[in-house]
Amino acid sequence: SSSGGFGEEVDYTITGIDAGAGIMSQTDQAIEDYNLSNWNLQASSGAAMTSALGDAIANEEPIIVTGWTPHWKFAEYDLKYLEDPEGSYGDGDDIHTVVRQGLEEDLPGAYQFLDQFQWEASNMEEIMVEIQDGTEPAEAAAAWVDENEDMVSEWTDGVEEVDGEAIELVYVAWDSEIASTNVVGEVLTDLGYDVTLTQLEAGPMFAAVADGEADGMVSGWFPNTHASQMEEYGDSYEDLGPNLEGAITGLVVPEYMDIESIEDLES
Ligand SMILES: C[SH](C)CC(=O)O
């Protein structure tokens, strides 16, 4: 059924994020699965997507974005996921901690902490909202760590402190991963590590851990969003399992749009 010319109102454009993100491949798949032949997926960045979303909502204009949970946008705006009857986005992910092979021998304390790191979407969203309100990520993370000693002490239970051992974590500038990586970096700093946080694109992030260039990352959206990276690099990294369960990816629109499913996007 036609969605009342919704496509024309948004110039048949889906506002995406960085080209290498898994959600972008999932959206390419959705365009194919739903025969959205005259729709195009605009690559930009996480920040550009959220500012376009904010501008559209401020003017109550139509917009469709590649969206994911956990994310501050659901706390800030009235949004909904479009139903995905073809399952192009899969049925959700857990966010995994992934480290280089050999880390357990080289940095046993960091390895144990990273293995014990586990939290909920609500914890991550608290930090994301602070960062969105203008607080520097490292500052927002340090404040959260100070306010959540009980949870942090579970993560560091039995972990030896060190004196300046170097560790490098890699991440992509997705709001969720900026929050989690800065929290993990803060705790490692408190444990005595000399921490480097390096921002990369998604492919290079996985490659850096797989070839041992970096020590680890907390950004593996498994099994759906990063299915291709799991396939390409899965034999070369060590997956320490979920640090956050119940993540979601999909197409997201403001509630004021009278459209409910991807199949309503006319071709
Ligand atoms: C946090 S983003 C949904 C992850 C990705 O799309 O690769």
XYZ file of N, CA and C in Angstrom, residues 30 66 194:
9
model
N 17.908 -4.808 3.060
C 16.475 -4.468 3.153
C 15.991 -3.850 1.846
N 18.805 4.937 9.702
C 19.299 3.653 10.234
C 19.465 3.883 11.735
N 48.162 2.194 31.084
C 48.354 3.379 30.236
C 47.487 3.137 29.004
